[in-house]
């Protein structure tokens, strides 16, 4: 059974807050992991890949725990422009077939 | 500019009609994909193609057809057999095994 689960939210936070999203995946053979961002009625856009060692890009930090089959995204110092839906994405094959499994997304709303 | 172009942005289908959604990319990507997104739902894979003249069914291929005659183009036809076609359709492309990049999408509705 292939599945990626996320808390749908919405997460309503004030500007400047730190917010964390979690995601679990069911298939232990999953190879690659990503966070995409999707604005309302727009296409998903890659936010960052997630590596086993964890990775950071400015205010965004992603973590992967293969043993627990768990991925997280931390956003520090939230901006109004961070308001969007964040999609957790897992690749079962990591290469040859390339198709991705998308979570339903976690909605974030940053308020002034 | 390099990118993925989907057209039209909005499309309306009458009962019993086949409609075709266009997807063109100039990124020189070998792989192309079609997804469907329903409100509050994750993206679901319809078809994908890793090379010209070859394509594979995804999770929800019934009622859809595709062709891949050119590397740059991967049109999706929503046939009359698809009884619930109203959705947001997204095309993506990638270097095989690499990150996927999406077009702006086509919103299909039934008249």
JSON list of C-alpha atoms in Angstrom, two decimals:
[
{"chain": "A", "resi": 1, "resn": "UNK", "atom": "CA", "xyz": [0.00, 0.00, 0.00]},
{"chain": "A", "resi": 2, "resn": "UNK", "atom": "CA", "xyz": [1.63, 3.23, -1.08]},
{"chain": "A", "resi": 3, "resn": "UNK", "atom": "CA", "xyz": [0.65, 6.23, 0.98]},
{"chain": "A", "resi": 4, "resn": "UNK", "atom": "CA", "xyz": [1.93, 9.55, 2.15]},
{"chain": "A", "resi": 5, "resn": "UNK", "atom": "CA", "xyz": [0.08, 11.13, 5.06]},
{"chain": "A", "resi": 6, "resn": "UNK", "atom": "CA", "xyz": [0.09, 14.71, 6.22]},
{"chain": "A", "resi": 7, "resn": "UNK", "atom": "CA", "xyz": [-1.88, 16.75, 8.73]},
{"chain": "A", "resi": 8, "resn": "UNK", "atom": "CA", "xyz": [-4.16, 18.82, 6.47]},
{"chain": "A", "resi": 9, "resn": "UNK", "atom": "CA", "xyz": [-4.22, 21.77, 8.84]},
{"chain": "A", "resi": 10, "resn": "UNK", "atom": "CA", "xyz": [-4.90, 24.60, 8.41]},
{"chain": "A", "resi": 11, "resn": "UNK", "atom": "CA", "xyz": [-2.06, 25.94, 10.49]},
{"chain": "A", "resi": 12, "resn": "UNK", "atom": "CA", "xyz": [-2.84, 29.57, 11.32]},
{"chain": "A", "resi": 13, "resn": "UNK", "atom": "CA", "xyz": [0.24, 31.33, 12.69]},
{"chain": "A", "resi": 14, "resn": "UNK", "atom": "CA", "xyz": [1.32, 34.96, 13.23]},
{"chain": "A", "resi": 15, "resn": "UNK", "atom": "CA", "xyz": [4.15, 36.51, 11.29]},
{"chain": "A", "resi": 16, "resn": "UNK", "atom": "CA", "xyz": [7.49, 35.63, 12.81]},
{"chain": "A", "resi": 17, "resn": "UNK", "atom": "CA", "xyz": [6.33, 32.32, 14.25]},
{"chain": "A", "resi": 18, "resn": "UNK", "atom": "CA", "xyz": [8.09, 29.02, 13.80]},
{"chain": "A", "resi": 19, "resn": "UNK", "atom": "CA", "xyz": [5.94, 26.25, 12.38]},
{"chain": "A", "resi": 20, "resn": "UNK", "atom": "CA", "xyz": [6.63, 22.57, 11.75]},
{"chain": "A", "resi": 21, "resn": "UNK", "atom": "CA", "xyz": [4.92, 20.14, 9.41]},
{"chain": "A", "resi": 22, "resn": "UNK", "atom": "CA", "xyz": [5.18, 16.40, 9.59]},
{"chain": "A", "resi": 23, "resn": "UNK", "atom": "CA", "xyz": [4.68, 13.67, 7.03]},
{"chain": "A", "resi": 24, "resn": "UNK", "atom": "CA", "xyz": [4.77, 9.88, 7.25]},
{"chain": "A", "resi": 25, "resn": "UNK", "atom": "CA", "xyz": [5.17, 7.41, 4.42]},
{"chain": "A", "resi": 26, "resn": "UNK", "atom": "CA", "xyz": [4.20, 3.77, 4.40]},
{"chain": "A", "resi": 27, "resn": "UNK", "atom": "CA", "xyz": [6.64, 2.18, 1.97]},
{"chain": "A", "resi": 28, "resn": "UNK", "atom": "CA", "xyz": [10.05, 1.55, 3.49]},
{"chain": "A", "resi": 29, "resn": "UNK", "atom": "CA", "xyz": [11.51, 1.14, -0.02]},
{"chain": "A", "resi": 30, "resn": "UNK", "atom": "CA", "xyz": [10.96, 4.83, -0.74]},
{"chain": "A", "resi": 31, "resn": "UNK", "atom": "CA", "xyz": [14.06, 6.38, -2.22]},
{"chain": "A", "resi": 32, "resn": "UNK", "atom": "CA", "xyz": [13.70, 10.15, -2.59]},
{"chain": "A", "resi": 33, "resn": "UNK", "atom": "CA", "xyz": [11.82, 12.77, -0.64]},
{"chain": "A", "resi": 34, "resn": "UNK", "atom": "CA", "xyz": [10.73, 16.30, -1.39]},
{"chain": "A", "resi": 35, "resn": "UNK", "atom": "CA", "xyz": [8.68, 19.22, -0.16]},
{"chain": "A", "resi": 36, "resn": "UNK", "atom": "CA", "xyz": [6.71, 21.10, -2.78]},
{"chain": "A", "resi": 37, "resn": "UNK", "atom": "CA", "xyz": [4.78, 24.31, -2.25]},
{"chain": "A", "resi": 38, "resn": "UNK", "atom": "CA", "xyz": [1.44, 24.93, -3.96]},
{"chain": "A", "resi": 39, "resn": "UNK", "atom": "CA", "xyz": [-0.24, 28.33, -3.95]},
{"chain": "A", "resi": 40, "resn": "UNK", "atom": "CA", "xyz": [-4.01, 28.51, -4.33]},
{"chain": "A", "resi": 41, "resn": "UNK", "atom": "CA", "xyz": [-5.08, 27.41, -7.83]},
{"chain": "A", "resi": 42, "resn": "UNK", "atom": "CA", "xyz": [-1.47, 27.20, -9.01]},
{"chain": "A", "resi": 43, "resn": "UNK", "atom": "CA", "xyz": [0.92, 24.41, -9.86]},
{"chain": "A", "resi": 44, "resn": "UNK", "atom": "CA", "xyz": [3.20, 22.77, -7.26]},
{"chain": "A", "resi": 45, "resn": "UNK", "atom": "CA", "xyz": [6.74, 24.11, -7.15]},
{"chain": "A", "resi": 46, "resn": "UNK", "atom": "CA", "xyz": [9.73, 22.37, -5.62]},
{"chain": "A", "resi": 47, "resn": "UNK", "atom": "CA", "xyz": [10.64, 23.87, -2.26]},
{"chain": "A", "resi": 48, "resn": "UNK", "atom": "CA", "xyz": [13.46, 21.52, -1.33]},
{"chain": "A", "resi": 49, "resn": "UNK", "atom": "CA", "xyz": [14.69, 17.97, -1.51]},
{"chain": "A", "resi": 50, "resn": "UNK", "atom": "CA", "xyz": [15.07, 16.10, 1.77]},
{"chain": "A", "resi": 51, "resn": "UNK", "atom": "CA", "xyz": [18.28, 14.28, 2.57]},
{"chain": "A", "resi": 52, "resn": "UNK", "atom": "CA", "xyz": [19.06, 11.77, 5.29]},
{"chain": "A", "resi": 53, "resn": "UNK", "atom": "CA", "xyz": [21.51, 14.17, 6.87]},
{"chain": "A", "resi": 54, "resn": "UNK", "atom": "CA", "xyz": [18.92, 16.93, 6.97]},
{"chain": "A", "resi": 55, "resn": "UNK", "atom": "CA", "xyz": [19.20, 20.09, 4.97]},
{"chain": "A", "resi": 56, "resn": "UNK", "atom": "CA", "xyz": [18.57, 23.77, 5.38]},
{"chain": "A", "resi": 57, "resn": "UNK", "atom": "CA", "xyz": [17.73, 26.51, 2.92]},
{"chain": "A", "resi": 58, "resn": "UNK", "atom": "CA", "xyz": [17.45, 29.89, 4.57]},
{"chain": "A", "resi": 59, "resn": "UNK", "atom": "CA", "xyz": [14.45, 29.81, 6.92]},
{"chain": "A", "resi": 60, "resn": "UNK", "atom": "CA", "xyz": [13.50, 26.28, 5.85]},
{"chain": "A", "resi": 61, "resn": "UNK", "atom": "CA", "xyz": [14.87, 23.07, 7.36]},
{"chain": "A", "resi": 62, "resn": "UNK", "atom": "CA", "xyz": [13.92, 19.57, 6.24]},
{"chain": "A", "resi": 63, "resn": "UNK", "atom": "CA", "xyz": [14.61, 16.36, 8.11]},
{"chain": "A", "resi": 64, "resn": "UNK", "atom": "CA", "xyz": [14.25, 12.70, 7.17]},
{"chain": "A", "resi": 65, "resn": "UNK", "atom": "CA", "xyz": [14.01, 9.79, 9.60]},
{"chain": "A", "resi": 66, "resn": "UNK", "atom": "CA", "xyz": [14.11, 6.57, 7.61]},
{"chain": "A", "resi": 67, "resn": "UNK", "atom": "CA", "xyz": [13.73, 4.33, 10.65]},
{"chain": "A", "resi": 68, "resn": "UNK", "atom": "CA", "xyz": [10.45, 6.00, 11.59]},
{"chain": "A", "resi": 69, "resn": "UNK", "atom": "CA", "xyz": [9.48, 6.72, 7.95]},
{"chain": "A", "resi": 70, "resn": "UNK", "atom": "CA", "xyz": [8.95, 10.34, 8.84]},
{"chain": "A", "resi": 71, "resn": "UNK", "atom": "CA", "xyz": [9.75, 13.63, 7.11]},
{"chain": "A", "resi": 72, "resn": "UNK", "atom": "CA", "xyz": [9.50, 17.10, 8.57]},
{"chain": "A", "resi": 73, "resn": "UNK", "atom": "CA", "xyz": [9.64, 20.70, 7.40]},
{"chain": "A", "resi": 74, "resn": "UNK", "atom": "CA", "xyz": [10.43, 23.56, 9.77]},
{"chain": "A", "resi": 75, "resn": "UNK", "atom": "CA", "xyz": [9.78, 27.17, 8.79]},
{"chain": "A", "resi": 76, "resn": "UNK", "atom": "CA", "xyz": [11.35, 29.84, 10.99]},
{"chain": "A", "resi": 77, "resn": "UNK", "atom": "CA", "xyz": [10.37, 33.51, 11.10]},
{"chain": "A", "resi": 78, "resn": "UNK", "atom": "CA", "xyz": [7.22, 32.96, 9.04]},
{"chain": "A", "resi": 79, "resn": "UNK", "atom": "CA", "xyz": [6.36, 35.57, 6.39]},
{"chain": "A", "resi": 80, "resn": "UNK", "atom": "CA", "xyz": [2.96, 36.41, 4.94]},
{"chain": "A", "resi": 81, "resn": "UNK", "atom": "CA", "xyz": [4.28, 35.09, 1.62]},
{"chain": "A", "resi": 82, "resn": "UNK", "atom": "CA", "xyz": [4.78, 31.64, 3.16]},
{"chain": "A", "resi": 83, "resn": "UNK", "atom": "CA", "xyz": [1.00, 31.14, 3.12]},
{"chain": "A", "resi": 84, "resn": "UNK", "atom": "CA", "xyz": [0.42, 28.16, 0.84]},
{"chain": "A", "resi": 85, "resn": "UNK", "atom": "CA", "xyz": [-0.18, 24.43, 0.89]},
{"chain": "A", "resi": 86, "resn": "UNK", "atom": "CA", "xyz": [2.92, 22.33, 1.49]},
{"chain": "A", "resi": 87, "resn": "UNK", "atom": "CA", "xyz": [3.04, 18.94, -0.21]},
{"chain": "A", "resi": 88, "resn": "UNK", "atom": "CA", "xyz": [5.12, 16.06, 1.08]},
{"chain": "A", "resi": 89, "resn": "UNK", "atom": "CA", "xyz": [6.29, 13.97, -1.87]},
{"chain": "A", "resi": 90, "resn": "UNK", "atom": "CA", "xyz": [7.93, 10.57, -1.96]},
{"chain": "A", "resi": 91, "resn": "UNK", "atom": "CA", "xyz": [9.49, 8.68, -4.83]},
{"chain": "A", "resi": 92, "resn": "UNK", "atom": "CA", "xyz": [9.19, 4.93, -4.56]},
{"chain": "A", "resi": 93, "resn": "UNK", "atom": "CA", "xyz": [11.76, 4.16, -7.20]},
{"chain": "A", "resi": 94, "resn": "UNK", "atom": "CA", "xyz": [14.21, 7.03, -6.92]},
{"chain": "A", "resi": 95, "resn": "UNK", "atom": "CA", "xyz": [15.11, 6.91, -10.54]},
{"chain": "A", "resi": 96, "resn": "UNK", "atom": "CA", "xyz": [14.04, 4.55, -13.24]},
{"chain": "A", "resi": 97, "resn": "UNK", "atom": "CA", "xyz": [10.33, 5.20, -13.23]},
{"chain": "A", "resi": 98, "resn": "UNK", "atom": "CA", "xyz": [10.32, 8.59, -11.64]},
{"chain": "A", "resi": 99, "resn": "UNK", "atom": "CA", "xyz": [6.74, 8.76, -10.56]},
{"chain": "A", "resi": 100, "resn": "UNK", "atom": "CA", "xyz": [6.04, 10.52, -7.31]},
{"chain": "A", "resi": 101, "resn": "UNK", "atom": "CA", "xyz": [3.52, 9.90, -4.54]},
{"chain": "A", "resi": 102, "resn": "UNK", "atom": "CA", "xyz": [2.00, 13.11, -3.24]},
{"chain": "A", "resi": 103, "resn": "UNK", "atom": "CA", "xyz": [0.51, 13.76, 0.16]},
{"chain": "A", "resi": 104, "resn": "UNK", "atom": "CA", "xyz": [-2.71, 15.77, 0.24]},
{"chain": "A", "resi": 105, "resn": "UNK", "atom": "CA", "xyz": [-0.87, 18.76, 1.63]},
{"chain": "A", "resi": 106, "resn": "UNK", "atom": "CA", "xyz": [-0.79, 20.88, 4.76]},
{"chain": "A", "resi": 107, "resn": "UNK", "atom": "CA", "xyz": [-2.28, 24.34, 4.48]},
{"chain": "A", "resi": 108, "resn": "UNK", "atom": "CA", "xyz": [-0.41, 27.20, 6.15]},
{"chain": "A", "resi": 109, "resn": "UNK", "atom": "CA", "xyz": [-1.88, 30.63, 6.71]},
{"chain": "A", "resi": 110, "resn": "UNK", "atom": "CA", "xyz": [0.43, 33.32, 8.10]},
{"chain": "A", "resi": 111, "resn": "UNK", "atom": "CA", "xyz": [-1.41, 36.30, 9.57]},
{"chain": "A", "resi": 112, "resn": "UNK", "atom": "CA", "xyz": [-0.12, 39.84, 10.22]},
{"chain": "B", "resi": 1, "resn": "UNK", "atom": "CA", "xyz": [12.40, 31.16, -21.52]},
{"chain": "B", "resi": 2, "resn": "UNK", "atom": "CA", "xyz": [12.61, 27.46, -20.74]},
{"chain": "B", "resi": 3, "resn": "UNK", "atom": "CA", "xyz": [9.59, 25.84, -19.23]},
{"chain": "B", "resi": 4, "resn": "UNK", "atom": "CA", "xyz": [6.44, 23.78, -19.52]},
{"chain": "B", "resi": 5, "resn": "UNK", "atom": "CA", "xyz": [3.42, 25.23, -21.27]},
{"chain": "B", "resi": 6, "resn": "UNK", "atom": "CA", "xyz": [-0.06, 23.86, -20.79]},
{"chain": "B", "resi": 7, "resn": "UNK", "atom": "CA", "xyz": [-3.05, 24.99, -22.79]},
{"chain": "B", "resi": 8, "resn": "UNK", "atom": "CA", "xyz": [-5.78, 25.93, -22.53]},
{"chain": "B", "resi": 9, "resn": "UNK", "atom": "CA", "xyz": [-5.90, 27.29, -19.02]},
{"chain": "B", "resi": 10, "resn": "UNK", "atom": "CA", "xyz": [-9.63, 26.58, -18.80]},
{"chain": "B", "resi": 11, "resn": "UNK", "atom": "CA", "xyz": [-11.58, 23.99, -20.78]},
{"chain": "B", "resi": 12, "resn": "UNK", "atom": "CA", "xyz": [-15.22, 22.97, -20.85]},
{"chain": "B", "resi": 13, "resn": "UNK", "atom": "CA", "xyz": [-16.41, 19.58, -22.01]},
{"chain": "B", "resi": 14, "resn": "UNK", "atom": "CA", "xyz": [-19.86, 18.63, -23.20]},
{"chain": "B", "resi": 15, "resn": "UNK", "atom": "CA", "xyz": [-21.38, 15.23, -22.50]},
{"chain": "B", "resi": 16, "resn": "UNK", "atom": "CA", "xyz": [-19.97, 12.56, -24.80]},
{"chain": "B", "resi": 17, "resn": "UNK", "atom": "CA", "xyz": [-17.17, 14.76, -26.06]},
{"chain": "B", "resi": 18, "resn": "UNK", "atom": "CA", "xyz": [-13.45, 14.00, -26.16]},
{"chain": "B", "resi": 19, "resn": "UNK", "atom": "CA", "xyz": [-11.16, 16.89, -25.30]},
{"chain": "B", "resi": 20, "resn": "UNK", "atom": "CA", "xyz": [-7.39, 17.20, -25.61]},
{"chain": "B", "resi": 21, "resn": "UNK", "atom": "CA", "xyz": [-5.11, 19.05, -23.22]},
{"chain": "B", "resi": 22, "resn": "UNK", "atom": "CA", "xyz": [-1.82, 20.28, -24.56]},
{"chain": "B", "resi": 23, "resn": "UNK", "atom": "CA", "xyz": [1.55, 20.05, -22.79]},
{"chain": "B", "resi": 24, "resn": "UNK", "atom": "CA", "xyz": [4.77, 21.31, -24.39]},
{"chain": "B", "resi": 25, "resn": "UNK", "atom": "CA", "xyz": [8.23, 21.59, -22.82]},
{"chain": "B", "resi": 26, "resn": "UNK", "atom": "CA", "xyz": [11.48, 23.08, -24.07]},
{"chain": "B", "resi": 27, "resn": "UNK", "atom": "CA", "xyz": [13.62, 21.84, -21.20]},
{"chain": "B", "resi": 28, "resn": "UNK", "atom": "CA", "xyz": [14.96, 18.87, -23.20]},
{"chain": "B", "resi": 29, "resn": "UNK", "atom": "CA", "xyz": [13.51, 16.54, -20.57]},
{"chain": "B", "resi": 30, "resn": "UNK", "atom": "CA", "xyz": [13.02, 12.91, -21.55]},
{"chain": "B", "resi": 31, "resn": "UNK", "atom": "CA", "xyz": [10.25, 12.16, -19.06]},
{"chain": "B", "resi": 32, "resn": "UNK", "atom": "CA", "xyz": [6.80, 13.69, -19.01]},
{"chain": "B", "resi": 33, "resn": "UNK", "atom": "CA", "xyz": [3.82, 13.09, -16.74]},
{"chain": "B", "resi": 34, "resn": "UNK", "atom": "CA", "xyz": [0.12, 13.85, -16.38]},
{"chain": "B", "resi": 35, "resn": "UNK", "atom": "CA", "xyz": [-1.53, 14.24, -12.99]},
{"chain": "B", "resi": 36, "resn": "UNK", "atom": "CA", "xyz": [-5.03, 14.99, -11.87]},
{"chain": "B", "resi": 37, "resn": "UNK", "atom": "CA", "xyz": [-5.81, 17.00, -8.73]},
{"chain": "B", "resi": 38, "resn": "UNK", "atom": "CA", "xyz": [-9.25, 17.15, -7.12]},
{"chain": "B", "resi": 39, "resn": "UNK", "atom": "CA", "xyz": [-10.11, 19.69, -4.39]},
{"chain": "B", "resi": 40, "resn": "UNK", "atom": "CA", "xyz": [-8.47, 18.80, -1.10]},
{"chain": "B", "resi": 41, "resn": "UNK", "atom": "CA", "xyz": [-6.77, 15.81, -2.66]},
{"chain": "B", "resi": 42, "resn": "UNK", "atom": "CA", "xyz": [-3.24, 14.89, -3.56]},
{"chain": "B", "resi": 43, "resn": "UNK", "atom": "CA", "xyz": [-2.03, 14.63, -7.13]},
{"chain": "B", "resi": 44, "resn": "UNK", "atom": "CA", "xyz": [-2.77, 11.30, -8.82]},
{"chain": "B", "resi": 45, "resn": "UNK", "atom": "CA", "xyz": [-0.75, 10.01, -11.75]},
{"chain": "B", "resi": 46, "resn": "UNK", "atom": "CA", "xyz": [-2.66, 9.40, -14.97]},
{"chain": "B", "resi": 47, "resn": "UNK", "atom": "CA", "xyz": [0.08, 8.53, -17.49]},
{"chain": "B", "resi": 48, "resn": "UNK", "atom": "CA", "xyz": [3.81, 8.98, -17.81]},
{"chain": "B", "resi": 49, "resn": "UNK", "atom": "CA", "xyz": [6.36, 8.67, -20.58]},
{"chain": "B", "resi": 50, "resn": "UNK", "atom": "CA", "xyz": [10.10, 8.26, -20.25]},
{"chain": "B", "resi": 51, "resn": "UNK", "atom": "CA", "xyz": [10.93, 8.28, -23.93]},
{"chain": "B", "resi": 52, "resn": "UNK", "atom": "CA", "xyz": [9.40, 9.18, -27.26]},
{"chain": "B", "resi": 53, "resn": "UNK", "atom": "CA", "xyz": [6.84, 6.67, -28.58]},
{"chain": "B", "resi": 54, "resn": "UNK", "atom": "CA", "xyz": [6.52, 4.96, -25.21]},
{"chain": "B", "resi": 55, "resn": "UNK", "atom": "CA", "xyz": [4.24, 5.63, -22.27]},
{"chain": "B", "resi": 56, "resn": "UNK", "atom": "CA", "xyz": [2.91, 3.84, -19.21]},
{"chain": "B", "resi": 57, "resn": "UNK", "atom": "CA", "xyz": [-0.38, 3.91, -17.33]},
{"chain": "B", "resi": 58, "resn": "UNK", "atom": "CA", "xyz": [-0.42, 5.50, -13.92]},
{"chain": "B", "resi": 59, "resn": "UNK", "atom": "CA", "xyz": [-2.87, 4.92, -11.11]},
{"chain": "B", "resi": 60, "resn": "UNK", "atom": "CA", "xyz": [-5.98, 6.35, -12.79]},
{"chain": "B", "resi": 61, "resn": "UNK", "atom": "CA", "xyz": [-5.53, 5.87, -16.55]},
{"chain": "B", "resi": 62, "resn": "UNK", "atom": "CA", "xyz": [-9.08, 4.71, -17.31]},
{"chain": "B", "resi": 63, "resn": "UNK", "atom": "CA", "xyz": [-10.92, 7.19, -19.50]},
{"chain": "B", "resi": 64, "resn": "UNK", "atom": "CA", "xyz": [-7.73, 8.92, -20.64]},
{"chain": "B", "resi": 65, "resn": "UNK", "atom": "CA", "xyz": [-5.32, 8.49, -23.53]},
{"chain": "B", "resi": 66, "resn": "UNK", "atom": "CA", "xyz": [-1.94, 10.00, -24.42]},
{"chain": "B", "resi": 67, "resn": "UNK", "atom": "CA", "xyz": [0.61, 10.08, -27.19]},
{"chain": "B", "resi": 68, "resn": "UNK", "atom": "CA", "xyz": [4.33, 10.91, -27.26]},
{"chain": "B", "resi": 69, "resn": "UNK", "atom": "CA", "xyz": [5.29, 11.45, -30.88]},
{"chain": "B", "resi": 70, "resn": "UNK", "atom": "CA", "xyz": [7.77, 14.21, -30.06]},
{"chain": "B", "resi": 71, "resn": "UNK", "atom": "CA", "xyz": [10.07, 14.71, -27.10]},
{"chain": "B", "resi": 72, "resn": "UNK", "atom": "CA", "xyz": [8.63, 18.15, -26.50]},
{"chain": "B", "resi": 73, "resn": "UNK", "atom": "CA", "xyz": [4.96, 17.22, -26.50]},
{"chain": "B", "resi": 74, "resn": "UNK", "atom": "CA", "xyz": [2.72, 14.96, -24.39]},
{"chain": "B", "resi": 75, "resn": "UNK", "atom": "CA", "xyz": [-0.97, 15.67, -25.08]},
{"chain": "B", "resi": 76, "resn": "UNK", "atom": "CA", "xyz": [-3.68, 14.15, -22.89]},
{"chain": "B", "resi": 77, "resn": "UNK", "atom": "CA", "xyz": [-7.10, 13.27, -24.25]},
{"chain": "B", "resi": 78, "resn": "UNK", "atom": "CA", "xyz": [-9.99, 13.04, -21.80]},
{"chain": "B", "resi": 79, "resn": "UNK", "atom": "CA", "xyz": [-12.41, 10.67, -23.45]},
{"chain": "B", "resi": 80, "resn": "UNK", "atom": "CA", "xyz": [-16.16, 10.36, -23.03]},
{"chain": "B", "resi": 81, "resn": "UNK", "atom": "CA", "xyz": [-15.45, 7.21, -20.99]},
{"chain": "B", "resi": 82, "resn": "UNK", "atom": "CA", "xyz": [-14.15, 9.41, -18.15]},
{"chain": "B", "resi": 83, "resn": "UNK", "atom": "CA", "xyz": [-17.37, 10.01, -16.26]},
{"chain": "B", "resi": 84, "resn": "UNK", "atom": "CA", "xyz": [-16.01, 12.46, -13.72]},
{"chain": "B", "resi": 85, "resn": "UNK", "atom": "CA", "xyz": [-13.53, 14.62, -15.61]},
{"chain": "B", "resi": 86, "resn": "UNK", "atom": "CA", "xyz": [-13.88, 17.85, -13.64]},
{"chain": "B", "resi": 87, "resn": "UNK", "atom": "CA", "xyz": [-10.47, 18.47, -12.08]},
{"chain": "B", "resi": 88, "resn": "UNK", "atom": "CA", "xyz": [-7.21, 20.41, -12.26]},
{"chain": "B", "resi": 89, "resn": "UNK", "atom": "CA", "xyz": [-4.85, 18.68, -14.71]},
{"chain": "B", "resi": 90, "resn": "UNK", "atom": "CA", "xyz": [-1.12, 19.14, -14.28]},
{"chain": "B", "resi": 91, "resn": "UNK", "atom": "CA", "xyz": [1.63, 18.19, -16.68]},
{"chain": "B", "resi": 92, "resn": "UNK", "atom": "CA", "xyz": [5.18, 17.74, -15.46]},
{"chain": "B", "resi": 93, "resn": "UNK", "atom": "CA", "xyz": [8.54, 16.91, -16.95]},
{"chain": "B", "resi": 94, "resn": "UNK", "atom": "CA", "xyz": [11.91, 15.78, -15.67]},
{"chain": "B", "resi": 95, "resn": "UNK", "atom": "CA", "xyz": [15.22, 14.30, -16.51]},
{"chain": "B", "resi": 96, "resn": "UNK", "atom": "CA", "xyz": [14.47, 10.63, -15.84]},
{"chain": "B", "resi": 97, "resn": "UNK", "atom": "CA", "xyz": [14.73, 9.98, -12.12]},
{"chain": "B", "resi": 98, "resn": "UNK", "atom": "CA", "xyz": [15.17, 13.63, -11.27]},
{"chain": "B", "resi": 99, "resn": "UNK", "atom": "CA", "xyz": [12.96, 16.34, -9.84]},
{"chain": "B", "resi": 100, "resn": "UNK", "atom": "CA", "xyz": [9.70, 17.04, -11.67]},
{"chain": "B", "resi": 101, "resn": "UNK", "atom": "CA", "xyz": [8.73, 20.52, -12.81]},
{"chain": "B", "resi": 102, "resn": "UNK", "atom": "CA", "xyz": [5.11, 21.42, -13.45]},
{"chain": "B", "resi": 103, "resn": "UNK", "atom": "CA", "xyz": [3.19, 23.46, -15.97]},
{"chain": "B", "resi": 104, "resn": "UNK", "atom": "CA", "xyz": [0.56, 25.96, -14.83]},
{"chain": "B", "resi": 105, "resn": "UNK", "atom": "CA", "xyz": [-2.27, 23.46, -15.27]},
{"chain": "B", "resi": 106, "resn": "UNK", "atom": "CA", "xyz": [-5.59, 23.20, -17.09]},
{"chain": "B", "resi": 107, "resn": "UNK", "atom": "CA", "xyz": [-8.93, 23.40, -15.27]},
{"chain": "B", "resi": 108, "resn": "UNK", "atom": "CA", "xyz": [-11.47, 21.15, -16.93]},
{"chain": "B", "resi": 109, "resn": "UNK", "atom": "CA", "xyz": [-15.18, 21.46, -16.22]},
{"chain": "B", "resi": 110, "resn": "UNK", "atom": "CA", "xyz": [-18.24, 19.70, -17.61]},
{"chain": "B", "resi": 111, "resn": "UNK", "atom": "CA", "xyz": [-21.03, 21.74, -19.20]}
]
